[in-house]
């Protein structure tokens, strides 16, 4: 019986890749191959390895090959929303990287070589399957923001918590002991922490269903929330005359 083949994905040619290069606001050249239905890392883009930014997000990639080391000029690498379950050791050779987004993949572990990215400032590892993170991640002294949310972490190494330049650390929705009691407390008000605007066509089936459900809940809440029909009235508030115009800000109703 022949082996079942996985999704073949879209085939990217060198010409297509060249036409996908854009110049960002910062002047860097970005190779944007996001949302292209790619299932296999396109070998042809090795011909364009001198770009400073590479976007392969929202595809079906499972592996990143060792040849990623060819992209020595990379400062910005976005691989979020794929099916990547393992990173190559050569990721550590990309010494110029300042931004690395690996959110929403299937990573279960991280290579030690990740800690060689000494210039990294933003690292997003949220929405993966990580149960531990190496203590050596504390060697990334330039990290400003670190996303570890929605994993299976039970401990955050002290070396990571004490990163000298760390300003934003997101560890929400992990089974961390220090957050267990807080998560058990029921807050009757749903509070929005982050808002992402995307089109329906960019969401997977489960995410779209969840969003539609929350939208229906919000609509029901609006219907049962009493609204006041009495609008505020200010019968004695008159338009200021010419002599009062200089002081309008003092009496204007806010």
Rosetta silent file (secondary structure, phi, psi, omega in degrees, C-alpha in Angstrom):
SEQUENCE: XXXXXXXXXXXXXXXXXXXXXXXXXXXXXXXXXXXXXXXXXXXXXXXXXXXXXXXXXXXXXXXXXXXXXXXXXXXXXXXXXXXXXXXXXXXXXXXXXXXXXXXXXXXXXXXXXXXXXXXXXXXXXXXXXXXXXXXXXXXXXXXXXXXXXXXXXXXXXXXXXXXXXXXXXXXXXXXXXXXXXXXXXXXXXXXXXXXXXXXXXXXXXXXXXXXXXXXXXXXXXXXXXXXXXXXXXXXXXXXXXXXXXXXXXXXXXX
SCORE:     score description
SCORE:     0.000 S_00000001
   1 L     0.000  127.217 -179.516    0.000    0.000    0.000 S_00000001
   2 L   -67.422  148.703  179.675    1.520    3.373   -0.975 S_00000001
   3 L   -67.470  141.067  178.176    2.235    5.839    1.786 S_00000001
   4 L   -70.558  132.470 -178.878   -0.338    8.538    2.282 S_00000001
   5 L   -92.101  142.213  176.726    0.967   11.848    1.092 S_00000001
   6 L   -78.480 -177.277  179.377    0.542   15.011    3.088 S_00000001
   7 L   -61.714  130.933 -178.037   -0.617   18.278    1.565 S_00000001
   8 L   -74.935  -35.162  179.600    1.527   19.178   -1.411 S_00000001
   9 L    75.106  174.965 -178.737    0.973   22.887   -1.053 S_00000001
  10 L   -81.683  138.910  178.917    1.612   25.565   -3.584 S_00000001
  11 L   -88.052  124.680 -179.665    4.801   25.432   -5.623 S_00000001
  12 L  -100.486  125.596  177.405    6.782   28.650   -5.438 S_00000001
  13 L   -96.172  164.407  179.505    9.010   29.535   -8.363 S_00000001
  14 H   -61.958  -37.631  179.652   11.965   31.907   -8.276 S_00000001
  15 H   -63.705  -43.400  178.378   10.043   34.370  -10.423 S_00000001
  16 H   -62.070  -42.152 -178.849    7.118   34.339   -7.984 S_00000001
  17 H   -63.980  -43.323  179.623    9.491   34.835   -5.073 S_00000001
  18 H   -61.621  -37.662  179.249   11.225   37.775   -6.752 S_00000001
  19 H   -73.380  -10.329 -178.974    7.849   39.397   -7.371 S_00000001
  20 L   -97.642    4.975  178.190    7.038   38.988   -3.678 S_00000001
  21 E   -82.221  128.528  178.497    9.910   41.160   -2.469 S_00000001
  22 E  -124.559  154.884  175.457    8.764   44.421   -0.950 S_00000001
  23 E  -100.096  118.367 -177.651   10.665   47.327    0.532 S_00000001
  24 L   -75.336  171.178 -179.388    9.491   48.009    4.096 S_00000001
  25 L   -60.389  -29.409 -179.052    9.159   51.461    5.663 S_00000001
  26 L   -84.218    4.491  177.746   12.534   50.991    7.311 S_00000001
  27 L    88.987   -5.292  179.066   14.165   50.423    3.934 S_00000001
  28 L   -78.222  151.683  176.730   14.693   46.701    4.410 S_00000001
  29 E   -90.222  123.978 -178.554   13.810   44.244    1.686 S_00000001
  30 E  -112.852  125.722  173.650   11.098   41.841    2.803 S_00000001
  31 E   -91.698  104.493 -173.850   10.368   38.559    1.043 S_00000001
  32 E  -101.685  103.475  178.021    6.671   38.136    1.802 S_00000001
  33 L  -118.844   31.243  179.535    5.392   34.609    1.162 S_00000001
  34 L   -74.746  151.469  177.206    2.687   34.623    3.826 S_00000001
  35 L    53.415   42.306 -178.498   -0.705   32.976    3.176 S_00000001
  36 L  -106.939   -1.319 -179.084    0.585   31.225    0.056 S_00000001
  37 L    72.505   29.823 -177.159   -0.445   27.657    0.935 S_00000001
  38 L   -83.246  128.160  179.009    3.202   26.534    1.126 S_00000001
  39 L  -106.919  -19.544 -179.435    3.750   23.084    2.677 S_00000001
  40 L  -129.814  135.524  179.685    7.464   22.702    1.921 S_00000001
  41 L   -54.762  120.442 -176.606   10.204   25.278    2.362 S_00000001
  42 L   -69.745  117.450 -179.577   10.861   26.608   -1.179 S_00000001
  43 H   -65.074  -29.371 -175.833   14.451   25.858   -2.172 S_00000001
  44 H   -62.524  -25.059 -176.173   14.359   28.541   -4.831 S_00000001
  45 H   -74.865   -6.124  173.881   14.308   31.338   -2.248 S_00000001
  46 H   -64.884  -20.310  176.022   17.879   30.454   -1.308 S_00000001
  47 H   -72.212  -14.107 -178.029   18.716   32.521   -4.380 S_00000001
  48 H  -115.989   29.731 -173.317   17.280   35.505   -2.491 S_00000001
  49 L   -70.403    1.089 -179.933   19.064   34.844    0.797 S_00000001
  50 L   -92.956    4.511  178.934   20.387   38.405    0.982 S_00000001
  51 L   -70.824  156.393 -179.341   17.014   39.855    2.063 S_00000001
  52 L   -92.338  -20.124 -178.706   16.748   41.407    5.506 S_00000001
  53 E  -135.650  142.118 -179.072   13.226   40.197    6.280 S_00000001
  54 E  -136.664  123.197  179.653   11.426   36.922    5.553 S_00000001
  55 E  -117.393  110.224  177.074    7.723   36.271    6.110 S_00000001
  56 L  -119.883   24.145 -175.975    6.550   32.659    5.773 S_00000001
  57 L   -71.149  160.394  175.064    3.661   32.964    8.199 S_00000001
  58 L    57.892   46.121  174.580    0.196   31.418    7.779 S_00000001
  59 L  -122.120 -155.316 -178.805    1.286   28.499    5.639 S_00000001
  60 L  -124.049   27.893 -176.907    1.466   24.722    6.193 S_00000001
  61 L   -67.527  134.806  176.352    5.179   24.349    6.874 S_00000001
  62 L  -107.772  -27.795 -177.563    6.214   21.485    9.152 S_00000001
  63 E  -132.135  144.618  169.266    9.985   21.789    8.861 S_00000001
  64 L  -111.608  120.591 -174.187   12.492   24.577    8.477 S_00000001
  65 L   -73.850  163.849  177.181   15.622   23.178    6.800 S_00000001
  66 H   -61.314  -22.071 -178.446   19.203   23.667    7.929 S_00000001
  67 H   -67.671   -3.024  175.331   19.682   25.815    4.844 S_00000001
  68 H   -59.623  -19.916  179.666   18.008   28.661    6.724 S_00000001
  69 H   -65.077  -14.714  178.372   21.592   29.503    7.694 S_00000001
  70 H   -68.098  -22.208 -176.087   22.030   30.952    4.197 S_00000001
  71 L   -87.503   63.970 -174.464   19.958   33.966    5.240 S_00000001
  72 L   -71.176  -15.434  179.077   22.746   35.672    7.144 S_00000001
  73 L   -89.371   -5.315 -174.309   21.326   39.172    6.590 S_00000001
  74 L   -60.125  130.126  173.126   18.003   38.362    8.238 S_00000001
  75 L  -114.822  -16.851 -172.570   16.929   40.776   10.966 S_00000001
  76 E  -142.594  120.969 -177.582   13.240   39.851   10.964 S_00000001
  77 E  -134.593  119.088 -179.050   11.789   36.324   10.598 S_00000001
  78 E  -116.379  115.629 -179.488    8.076   35.538   10.855 S_00000001
  79 L  -123.831   18.350 -173.955    7.034   31.866   10.916 S_00000001
  80 L   -67.931  154.295  177.108    3.838   32.125   12.919 S_00000001
  81 L    60.058   52.938  169.744    0.739   30.006   12.196 S_00000001
  82 L  -122.765 -155.624  178.052    2.379   27.021   10.536 S_00000001
  83 L  -126.421   32.349 -175.517    2.742   23.408   11.717 S_00000001
  84 L   -68.982  124.743  179.674    6.417   23.544   12.661 S_00000001
  85 L  -111.189   -1.862 -178.540    7.304   20.923   15.285 S_00000001
  86 E  -159.218  141.520  176.653   11.067   21.364   15.311 S_00000001
  87 L  -105.176  142.875  178.037   13.629   24.083   14.671 S_00000001
  88 L   -73.289  151.709  178.573   16.975   23.385   12.999 S_00000001
  89 H   -62.324  -26.474 -177.140   20.147   23.907   15.019 S_00000001
  90 H   -70.306   -4.923  176.647   21.334   26.330   12.353 S_00000001
  91 H   -59.205  -26.891 -178.661   18.769   28.867   13.560 S_00000001
  92 H   -72.245   -9.811  179.638   21.506   29.976   15.925 S_00000001
  93 H   -83.504  -10.692 -176.862   23.679   31.196   13.049 S_00000001
  94 L   -83.351   70.742 -171.061   21.297   34.064   12.232 S_00000001
  95 L   -65.612  -17.049 -178.651   23.213   36.483   14.406 S_00000001
  96 L   -90.547   -4.428 -177.408   21.513   39.603   13.028 S_00000001
  97 L   -61.346  130.020  172.166   17.988   38.559   14.022 S_00000001
  98 L  -114.862  -19.447 -177.489   16.182   41.072   16.237 S_00000001
  99 E  -133.594  127.812  178.460   12.634   39.743   15.684 S_00000001
 100 E  -141.198  116.641 -179.289   11.522   36.084   15.632 S_00000001
 101 E  -113.331  112.963  179.023    7.879   35.037   15.630 S_00000001
 102 L  -118.775   19.049 -176.814    7.180   31.305   16.104 S_00000001
 103 L   -62.858  148.097  174.427    3.692   31.697   17.546 S_00000001
 104 L    61.148   55.227  173.322    0.944   29.168   16.778 S_00000001
 105 L  -127.818 -156.168 -177.796    3.025   26.176   15.758 S_00000001
 106 L  -126.602   33.380 -178.730    3.599   22.708   17.255 S_00000001
 107 L   -67.610  130.741  177.108    6.959   23.156   18.941 S_00000001
 108 L  -108.115  -17.281  178.934    7.594   20.781   21.844 S_00000001
 109 L  -154.132  167.548 -179.974   11.171   21.818   22.506 S_00000001
 110 L  -123.949  140.075  177.436   13.714   24.467   21.566 S_00000001
 111 L   -71.454  144.486  179.066   17.248   23.950   20.313 S_00000001
 112 H   -58.819  -28.899 -177.410   19.995   25.215   22.605 S_00000001
 113 H   -64.074  -15.675  178.393   21.361   27.132   19.628 S_00000001
 114 H   -60.327  -28.486 -178.028   18.418   29.530   19.924 S_00000001
 115 H   -76.375   -0.435  177.312   20.314   31.180   22.765 S_00000001
 116 H   -85.190   -7.368 -177.653   23.039   32.222   20.340 S_00000001
 117 L   -81.626   74.111 -170.588   20.794   34.937   18.911 S_00000001
 118 L   -65.774  -19.350 -178.696   22.385   37.646   21.029 S_00000001
 119 L   -97.939    3.599 -176.600   20.702   40.552   19.220 S_00000001
 120 L   -65.339  129.186  179.483   17.161   39.205   19.561 S_00000001
 121 L  -112.417  -30.041 -179.384   14.758   41.766   21.017 S_00000001
 122 E  -130.118  123.144 -179.679   11.374   40.196   20.331 S_00000001
 123 E  -133.856  118.576 -179.454   10.676   36.450   20.619 S_00000001
 124 E  -113.200  112.915  179.442    7.164   35.022   20.380 S_00000001
 125 L  -117.074   16.269 -177.929    6.777   31.349   21.357 S_00000001
 126 L   -66.504  160.165  176.632    3.100   31.515   22.289 S_00000001
 127 L    56.633   49.974  173.807    0.510   28.922   21.225 S_00000001
 128 L  -125.512 -160.228 -178.127    2.900   25.983   21.012 S_00000001
 129 L  -120.505   32.912 -175.340    3.292   22.708   22.940 S_00000001
 130 L   -75.599  129.607  174.807    6.236   23.667   25.127 S_00000001
 131 L  -101.132  -23.774  176.648    6.464   22.014   28.545 S_00000001
 132 L  -144.050  157.957  170.211    9.840   23.543   29.398 S_00000001
 133 L  -128.041  143.520 -176.349   12.090   26.275   28.147 S_00000001
 134 L   -65.595  141.544  177.128   15.877   26.142   28.570 S_00000001
 135 H   -62.677  -24.404 -178.992   17.381   28.199   31.373 S_00000001
 136 H   -68.238   -8.594  175.591   19.973   29.327   28.830 S_00000001
 137 H   -62.066  -18.644  176.923   17.269   31.493   27.282 S_00000001
 138 H   -69.024   -6.692  178.165   18.416   33.915   29.945 S_00000001
 139 H   -79.737  -10.102 -178.898   21.493   34.528   27.807 S_00000001
 140 L   -83.807   76.933 -170.619   19.389   36.642   25.429 S_00000001
 141 L   -68.165  -15.830 -177.767   20.228   39.897   27.188 S_00000001
 142 L   -93.749   -2.898 -176.973   18.676   42.148   24.530 S_00000001
 143 L   -60.630  127.457  177.067   15.177   40.643   24.796 S_00000001
 144 L  -105.593  -40.813  178.510   12.526   43.322   25.354 S_00000001
 145 E  -131.403  135.503 -176.600    9.366   41.276   24.769 S_00000001
 146 E  -135.277  120.790  179.356    8.898   37.541   25.227 S_00000001
 147 E  -104.291  119.493  178.898    5.696   35.623   24.495 S_00000001
 148 L  -127.040   13.575 -175.150    5.241   32.244   26.218 S_00000001
 149 L   -65.684  156.985  175.463    1.449   32.224   26.487 S_00000001
 150 L    53.986   51.506  172.078   -0.767   29.201   25.768 S_00000001
 151 L  -123.935 -158.213  178.712    1.826   26.489   26.325 S_00000001
 152 L  -122.078   36.539 -175.980    2.177   23.768   28.988 S_00000001
 153 L   -77.463  133.874  176.752    4.842   25.449   31.090 S_00000001
 154 L  -108.592   -6.266  179.012    4.896   24.732   34.822 S_00000001
 155 L  -155.001  142.167  173.233    7.921   26.884   35.584 S_00000001
 156 L  -111.694  117.771 -177.923    9.616   29.984   34.185 S_00000001
 157 L   -55.881  143.455  178.991   13.373   29.954   34.862 S_00000001
 158 H   -60.120  -33.325 -179.347   14.628   32.782   37.060 S_00000001
 159 H   -63.097  -27.853  178.199   17.226   33.579   34.422 S_00000001
 160 H   -80.680  -43.361  179.557   14.370   34.401   32.038 S_00000001
 161 H   -60.986  -29.078 -174.708   12.375   36.436   34.552 S_00000001
 162 L  -101.306   19.148  175.946   15.452   38.530   35.295 S_00000001
 163 L   -55.226  129.186 -169.395   16.428   39.389   31.731 S_00000001
 164 L   -61.491  -32.097 -176.148   17.865   42.919   32.090 S_00000001
 165 L  -107.769    6.664 -176.214   15.903   44.626   29.294 S_00000001
 166 L   -65.709  123.120  178.655   12.690   42.591   29.513 S_00000001
 167 L  -111.434  -33.202 -177.751    9.630   44.884   29.469 S_00000001
 168 E  -131.829  117.785  177.514    6.840   42.528   28.397 S_00000001
 169 E  -124.794  114.093 -178.637    6.578   38.873   29.450 S_00000001
 170 E  -106.970  109.856  179.601    3.346   37.086   28.522 S_00000001
 171 L  -119.927   20.207 -177.234    2.891   33.735   30.292 S_00000001
 172 L   -59.153  149.417  175.255   -0.912   33.639   30.328 S_00000001
 173 L    58.822   43.553  168.163   -2.772   30.323   30.159 S_00000001
 174 L  -118.586  150.419  178.876    0.087   28.126   31.336 S_00000001
 175 L   -77.978   56.455 -178.985   -0.297   25.735   34.310 S_00000001
 176 L   -85.699  128.760 -177.906    2.057   27.819   36.429 S_00000001
 177 H   -54.231  -39.369 -175.399    1.605   27.340   40.212 S_00000001
 178 H   -70.004  -13.335  179.879    1.998   31.045   40.984 S_00000001
 179 H  -109.490   -1.760 -175.650   -0.954   31.884   38.736 S_00000001
 180 H   -59.705  -48.129 -177.815   -3.287   29.047   39.690 S_00000001
 181 H   -64.171  -40.210 -179.555   -5.141   30.943   42.417 S_00000001
 182 H   -65.147  -38.601 -178.344   -5.557   34.024   40.288 S_00000001
 183 H   -71.012  -24.638  179.758   -6.942   32.009   37.397 S_00000001
 184 H   -74.519  -24.066  178.867   -9.449   30.326   39.752 S_00000001
 185 L   -70.090  129.886 -176.918  -10.953   33.683   40.679 S_00000001
 186 L   -92.527  120.200  176.387  -13.970   34.371   38.490 S_00000001
 187 L   -97.882  116.804 -177.265  -14.145   37.848   37.053 S_00000001
 188 L   -66.496  -15.940 -178.698  -17.741   38.598   35.947 S_00000001
 189 L  -105.160  125.234  176.020  -16.446   41.126   33.440 S_00000001
 190 L   -80.335  122.406 -176.582  -14.681   39.905   30.332 S_00000001
 191 L  -110.241  132.503  179.379  -11.731   42.172   29.740 S_00000001
 192 L   -87.048  123.712  178.970  -10.016   42.558   26.386 S_00000001
 193 L   -99.228  -37.228 -179.331   -6.228   42.555   26.666 S_00000001
 194 L  -139.726  137.155 -179.122   -5.291   42.360   23.010 S_00000001
 195 L  -120.794  121.665  177.689   -7.357   43.089   19.915 S_00000001
 196 L  -113.890  132.733  178.137   -6.460   41.636   16.519 S_00000001
 197 L  -106.021  115.754  178.470   -8.331   42.661   13.389 S_00000001
 198 L  -136.635  161.559  175.842   -8.430   40.001   10.674 S_00000001
 199 L   -84.346  153.510 -178.873  -10.771   39.060    7.881 S_00000001
 200 H   -55.843  -35.939 -175.724  -13.009   36.003    8.204 S_00000001
 201 H   -68.457  -17.061 -179.151  -11.206   34.308    5.324 S_00000001
 202 H   -90.411   -3.527 -178.719   -7.909   34.393    7.260 S_00000001
 203 L   -97.781  146.078  174.149   -9.290   32.417   10.207 S_00000001
 204 L   -74.110  168.453 -175.165   -9.350   28.660   10.523 S_00000001
 205 H   -57.520  -46.175 -177.290  -12.722   26.967   11.014 S_00000001
 206 H   -66.773  -40.967  179.660  -12.474   26.608   14.806 S_00000001
 207 H   -65.535  -41.014  179.442  -11.287   30.195   15.325 S_00000001
 208 H   -63.052  -42.402  179.084  -14.057   31.552   13.095 S_00000001
 209 H   -63.208  -40.841  179.665  -16.658   29.531   15.011 S_00000001
 210 H   -64.296  -44.542 -179.762  -15.323   30.823   18.344 S_00000001
 211 H   -63.021  -41.600  179.600  -15.383   34.443   17.145 S_00000001
 212 H   -64.459  -37.598  178.315  -18.927   34.091   15.842 S_00000001
 213 H   -64.000  -44.332  179.365  -20.002   32.608   19.183 S_00000001
 214 H   -67.038  -32.864  177.909  -18.502   35.485   21.137 S_00000001
 215 H   -65.967  -40.458  178.031  -20.103   37.927   18.738 S_00000001
 216 H   -65.186  -40.082  178.382  -23.513   36.360   19.402 S_00000001
 217 H   -62.082  -41.119  179.280  -22.913   36.550   23.174 S_00000001
 218 H   -64.060  -38.770  179.875  -22.078   40.243   22.881 S_00000001
 219 H   -65.565  -41.171  178.001  -25.239   40.856   20.871 S_00000001
 220 H   -64.049  -39.578  178.954  -27.356   39.083   23.510 S_00000001
 221 H   -62.928  -39.236  179.038  -25.690   41.166   26.243 S_00000001
 222 H   -65.008  -34.930 -177.428  -26.523   44.353   24.373 S_00000001
 223 H   -71.670  -33.378 -177.328  -30.159   43.301   24.075 S_00000001
 224 H   -92.542   -9.032  179.457  -30.606   42.635   27.803 S_00000001
 225 L   -80.185  120.250 -179.004  -28.651   45.680   28.976 S_00000001
 226 L   -65.902  137.387  178.637  -31.094   48.491   29.885 S_00000001
 227 L  -116.880  141.738 -178.409  -30.455   51.696   28.049 S_00000001
 228 L   -80.029  129.294  179.319  -31.508   55.110   29.218 S_00000001
 229 L   -90.205   -9.470 -179.116  -33.958   56.886   26.946 S_00000001
 230 L   -89.243  106.011  178.696  -33.459   60.188   28.739 S_00000001
 231 L   -79.443  145.149  179.162  -30.803   62.105   26.924 S_00000001
 232 L   -61.356  136.878 -178.371  -29.002   64.804   28.892 S_00000001
 233 L  -121.680  136.702  179.567  -30.526   68.206   28.371 S_00000001
 234 L  -130.241   72.345 -174.383  -28.839   71.552   28.888 S_00000001
 235 L   -62.130  -28.192 -176.667  -31.556   74.131   28.141 S_00000001
 236 L   -90.970    0.542 -178.745  -29.595   76.996   29.660 S_00000001
 237 L   -85.285  113.154 -177.039  -26.414   76.257   27.741 S_00000001
 238 L  -108.685  159.396  175.945  -26.137   78.884   25.021 S_00000001
 239 L   -64.887  131.635 -177.349  -23.659   79.415   22.249 S_00000001
 240 L   -65.229  144.098  176.344  -20.906   81.667   23.584 S_00000001
 241 L   -79.067  178.436 -174.024  -20.807   85.233   22.333 S_00000001
 242 H   -61.861  -30.524 -177.691  -17.734   86.723   20.765 S_00000001
 243 H   -76.347  -15.071 -178.278  -16.349   87.908   24.074 S_00000001
 244 H  -102.869   -4.412 -174.933  -16.431   84.358   25.546 S_00000001
 245 H   -59.574  -32.471 -178.841  -14.885   82.473   22.661 S_00000001
 246 H   -66.311  -20.623 -177.623  -11.421   82.642   24.163 S_00000001
 247 H  -111.466   24.474 -176.649  -12.667   80.646   27.148 S_00000001
 248 H   -58.046  -39.866 -174.737  -14.716   78.021   25.307 S_00000001
 249 H   -63.118  -21.969 -177.804  -12.632   75.101   26.606 S_00000001
 250 H   -76.225  -30.364 -177.455  -13.570   76.003   30.186 S_00000001
 251 H  -107.989  -10.740 -175.547  -17.327   75.539   29.761 S_00000001
 252 L   -60.350  134.903  178.413  -17.491   73.019   26.921 S_00000001
 253 L   -74.378  128.076  179.983  -19.291   69.822   27.962 S_00000001
 254 L  -107.184    0.000    0.000  -17.016   66.828   27.713 S_00000001
